[in-house]
PDB file of C-alpha atoms in Angstrom:
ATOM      1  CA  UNK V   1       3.999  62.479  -1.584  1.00 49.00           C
ATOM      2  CA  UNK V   2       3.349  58.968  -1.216  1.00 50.00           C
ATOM      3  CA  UNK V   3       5.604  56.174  -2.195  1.00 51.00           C
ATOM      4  CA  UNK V   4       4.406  54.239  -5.646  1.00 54.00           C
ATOM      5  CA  UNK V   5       3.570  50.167  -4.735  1.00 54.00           C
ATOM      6  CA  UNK V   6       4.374  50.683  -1.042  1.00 52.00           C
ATOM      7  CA  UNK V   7       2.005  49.875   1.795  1.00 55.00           C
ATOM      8  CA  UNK V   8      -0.060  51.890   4.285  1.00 57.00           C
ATOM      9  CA  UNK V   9       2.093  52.496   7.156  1.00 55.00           C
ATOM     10  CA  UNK V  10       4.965  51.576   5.930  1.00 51.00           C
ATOM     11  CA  UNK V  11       5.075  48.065   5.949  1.00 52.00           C
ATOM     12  CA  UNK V  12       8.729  46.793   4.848  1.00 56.00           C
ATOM     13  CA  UNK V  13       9.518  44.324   2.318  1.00 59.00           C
ATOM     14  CA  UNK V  14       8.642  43.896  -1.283  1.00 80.00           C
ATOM     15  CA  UNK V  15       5.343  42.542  -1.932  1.00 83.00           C
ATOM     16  CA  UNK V  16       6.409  40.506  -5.113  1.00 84.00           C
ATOM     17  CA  UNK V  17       9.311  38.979  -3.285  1.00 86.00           C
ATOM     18  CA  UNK V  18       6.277  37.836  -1.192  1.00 85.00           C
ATOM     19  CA  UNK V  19       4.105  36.128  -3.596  1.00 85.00           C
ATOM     20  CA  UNK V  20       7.394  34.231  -5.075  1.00 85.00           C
ATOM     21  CA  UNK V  21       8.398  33.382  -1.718  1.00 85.00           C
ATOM     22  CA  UNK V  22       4.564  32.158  -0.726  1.00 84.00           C
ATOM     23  CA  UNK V  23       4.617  30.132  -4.022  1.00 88.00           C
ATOM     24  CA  UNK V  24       7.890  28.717  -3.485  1.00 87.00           C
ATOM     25  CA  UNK V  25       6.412  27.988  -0.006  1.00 86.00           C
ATOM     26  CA  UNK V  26       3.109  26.057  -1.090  1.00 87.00           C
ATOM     27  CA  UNK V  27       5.200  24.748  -3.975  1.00 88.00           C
ATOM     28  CA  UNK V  28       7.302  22.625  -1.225  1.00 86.00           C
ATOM     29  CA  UNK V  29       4.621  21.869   1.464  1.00 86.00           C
ATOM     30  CA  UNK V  30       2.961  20.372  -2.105  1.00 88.00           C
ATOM     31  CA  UNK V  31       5.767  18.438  -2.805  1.00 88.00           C
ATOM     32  CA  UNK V  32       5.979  17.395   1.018  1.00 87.00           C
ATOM     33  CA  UNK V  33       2.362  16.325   1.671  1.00 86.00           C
ATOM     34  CA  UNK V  34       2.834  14.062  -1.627  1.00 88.00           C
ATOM     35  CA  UNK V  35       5.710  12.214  -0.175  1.00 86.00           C
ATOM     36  CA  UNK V  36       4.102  12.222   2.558  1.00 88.00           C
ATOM     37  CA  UNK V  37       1.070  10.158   1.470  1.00 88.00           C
ATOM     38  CA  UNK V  38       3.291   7.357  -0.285  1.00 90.00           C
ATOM     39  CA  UNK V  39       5.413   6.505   2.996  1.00 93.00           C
ATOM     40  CA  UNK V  40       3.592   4.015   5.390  1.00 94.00           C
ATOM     41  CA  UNK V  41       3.772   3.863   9.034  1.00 94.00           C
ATOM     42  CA  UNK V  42       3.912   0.831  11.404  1.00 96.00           C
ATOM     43  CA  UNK V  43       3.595   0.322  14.644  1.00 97.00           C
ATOM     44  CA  UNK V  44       2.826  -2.441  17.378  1.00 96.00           C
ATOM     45  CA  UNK V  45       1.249  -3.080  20.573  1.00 96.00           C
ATOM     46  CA  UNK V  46       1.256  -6.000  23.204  1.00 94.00           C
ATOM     47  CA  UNK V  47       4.926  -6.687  22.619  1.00 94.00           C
ATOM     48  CA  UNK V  48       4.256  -7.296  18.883  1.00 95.00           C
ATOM     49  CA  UNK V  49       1.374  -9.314  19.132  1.00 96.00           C
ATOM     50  CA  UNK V  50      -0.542  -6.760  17.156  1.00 97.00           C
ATOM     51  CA  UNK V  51       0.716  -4.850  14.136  1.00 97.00           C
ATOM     52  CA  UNK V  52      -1.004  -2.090  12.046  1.00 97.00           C
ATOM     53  CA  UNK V  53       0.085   0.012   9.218  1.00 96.00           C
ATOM     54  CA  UNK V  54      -1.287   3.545   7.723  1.00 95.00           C
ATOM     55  CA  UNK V  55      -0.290   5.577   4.935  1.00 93.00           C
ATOM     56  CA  UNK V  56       0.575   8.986   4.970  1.00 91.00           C
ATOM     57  CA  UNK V  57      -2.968   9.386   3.477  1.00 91.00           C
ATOM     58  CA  UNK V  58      -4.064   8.531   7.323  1.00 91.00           C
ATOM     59  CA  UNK V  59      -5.478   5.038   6.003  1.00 93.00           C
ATOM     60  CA  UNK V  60      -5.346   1.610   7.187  1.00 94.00           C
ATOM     61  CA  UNK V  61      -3.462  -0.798   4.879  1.00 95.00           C
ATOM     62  CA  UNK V  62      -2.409  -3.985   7.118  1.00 96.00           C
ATOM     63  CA  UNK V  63      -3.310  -5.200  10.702  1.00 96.00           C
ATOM     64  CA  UNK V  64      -1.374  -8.404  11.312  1.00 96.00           C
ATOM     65  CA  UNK V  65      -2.577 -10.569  14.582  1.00 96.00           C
ATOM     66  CA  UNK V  66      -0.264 -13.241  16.307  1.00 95.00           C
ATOM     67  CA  UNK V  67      -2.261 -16.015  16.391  1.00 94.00           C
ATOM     68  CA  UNK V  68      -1.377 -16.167  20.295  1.00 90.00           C
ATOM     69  CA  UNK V  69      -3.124 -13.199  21.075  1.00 88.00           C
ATOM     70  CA  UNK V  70      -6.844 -14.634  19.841  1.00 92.00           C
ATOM     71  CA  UNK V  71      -8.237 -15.537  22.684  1.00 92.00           C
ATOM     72  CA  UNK V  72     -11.966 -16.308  22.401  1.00 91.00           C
ATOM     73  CA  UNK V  73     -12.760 -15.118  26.491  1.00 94.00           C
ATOM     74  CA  UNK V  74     -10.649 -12.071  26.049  1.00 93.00           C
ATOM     75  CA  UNK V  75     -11.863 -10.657  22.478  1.00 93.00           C
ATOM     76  CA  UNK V  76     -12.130  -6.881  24.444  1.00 95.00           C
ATOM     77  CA  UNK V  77      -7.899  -6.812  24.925  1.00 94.00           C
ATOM     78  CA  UNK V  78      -7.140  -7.882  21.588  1.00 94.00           C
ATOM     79  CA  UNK V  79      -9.757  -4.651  20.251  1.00 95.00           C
ATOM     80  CA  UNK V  80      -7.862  -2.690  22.445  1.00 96.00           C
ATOM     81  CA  UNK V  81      -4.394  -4.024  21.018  1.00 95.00           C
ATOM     82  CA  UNK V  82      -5.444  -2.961  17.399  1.00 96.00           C
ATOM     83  CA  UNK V  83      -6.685   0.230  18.787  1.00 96.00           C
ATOM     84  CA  UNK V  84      -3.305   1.429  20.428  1.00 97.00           C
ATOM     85  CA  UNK V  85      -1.005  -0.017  17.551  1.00 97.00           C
ATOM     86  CA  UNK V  86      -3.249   2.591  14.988  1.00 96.00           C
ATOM     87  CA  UNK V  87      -3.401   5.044  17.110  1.00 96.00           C
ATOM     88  CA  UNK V  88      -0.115   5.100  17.618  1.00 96.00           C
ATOM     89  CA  UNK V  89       0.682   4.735  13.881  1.00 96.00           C
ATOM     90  CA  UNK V  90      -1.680   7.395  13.108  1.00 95.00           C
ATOM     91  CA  UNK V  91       0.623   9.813  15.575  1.00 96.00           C
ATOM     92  CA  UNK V  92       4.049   8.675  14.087  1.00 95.00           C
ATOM     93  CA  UNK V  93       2.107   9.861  10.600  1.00 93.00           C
ATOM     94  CA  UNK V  94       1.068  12.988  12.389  1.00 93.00           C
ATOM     95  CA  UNK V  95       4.232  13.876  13.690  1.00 93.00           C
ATOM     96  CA  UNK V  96       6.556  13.573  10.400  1.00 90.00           C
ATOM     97  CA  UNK V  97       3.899  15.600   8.658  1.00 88.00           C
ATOM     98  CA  UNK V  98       3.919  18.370  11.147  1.00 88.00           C
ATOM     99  CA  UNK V  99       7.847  17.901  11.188  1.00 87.00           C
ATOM    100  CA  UNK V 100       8.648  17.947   7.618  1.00 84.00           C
ATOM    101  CA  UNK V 101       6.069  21.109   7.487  1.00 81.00           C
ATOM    102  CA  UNK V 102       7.644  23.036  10.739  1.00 83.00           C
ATOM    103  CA  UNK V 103      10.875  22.922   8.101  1.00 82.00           C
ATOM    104  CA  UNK V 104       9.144  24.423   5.263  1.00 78.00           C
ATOM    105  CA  UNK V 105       7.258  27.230   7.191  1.00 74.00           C
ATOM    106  CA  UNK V 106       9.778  27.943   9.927  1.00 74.00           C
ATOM    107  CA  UNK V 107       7.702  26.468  12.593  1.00 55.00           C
ATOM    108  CA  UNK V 108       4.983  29.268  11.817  1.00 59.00           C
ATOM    109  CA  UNK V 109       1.628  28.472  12.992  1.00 52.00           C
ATOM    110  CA  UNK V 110      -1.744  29.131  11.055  1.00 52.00           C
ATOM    111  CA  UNK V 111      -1.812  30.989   7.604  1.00 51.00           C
ATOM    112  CA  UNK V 112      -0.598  34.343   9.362  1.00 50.00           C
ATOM    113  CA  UNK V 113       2.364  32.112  10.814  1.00 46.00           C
ATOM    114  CA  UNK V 114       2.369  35.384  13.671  1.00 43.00           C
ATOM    115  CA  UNK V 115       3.202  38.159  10.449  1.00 43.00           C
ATOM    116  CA  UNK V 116       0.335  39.982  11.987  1.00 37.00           C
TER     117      UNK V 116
END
């Protein structure tokens, strides 16, 4: 005779245990992803010349320009300056969000995090 509220095949574990621990889960990456979005991250190119900032919400708040990097013959190197300093402060975002989520999750990947 089967067993009442098991699964199939005989998968272990307790399947309410599961749902708490899968709310608890979504709960804190919740939680995370709104700290997250209120921090802001900075970062420079050209030794400083350029500085941009984003928001954990992945948008641009600031670009600051030393005046000594204008330079009306040059205008391509000073695009590239603002485009290093936010793509690098786009990755520094990137990289505490997918820190501060490998600790809630474990460091699984995808919704199955490898369960399956």
């Amino acid at each position: 005779m089967a067993k009442r509220g098991g699964f199939p095949g005989g998968m272990p574990g307790n399947m309410n245990n599961l749902m708490k621990q899968a709310q608890r889960m979504q709960r804190q990456m919740e939680e995370q992803q709104a700290a997250l979005e209120s921090k802001e991250f900075t970062a420079t190119a050209g030794g400083g010349v350029v500085e941009v900032t984003v928001t954990g919400k992945r948008e641009l708040t600031k670009v600051t320009i030393d005046p000594e990097a204008v330079d009306p013959d040059d205008v391509e190197m000073l695009q590239d300056l603002i485009v290093a300093a936010a793509n690098e402060a786009l990755r520094k975002c990137e990289e505490e969000s997918a820190a501060s989520m490998s600790k809630i999750t474990g460091g699984l990947s995808g919704l199955g995090g490898g369960l399956f």
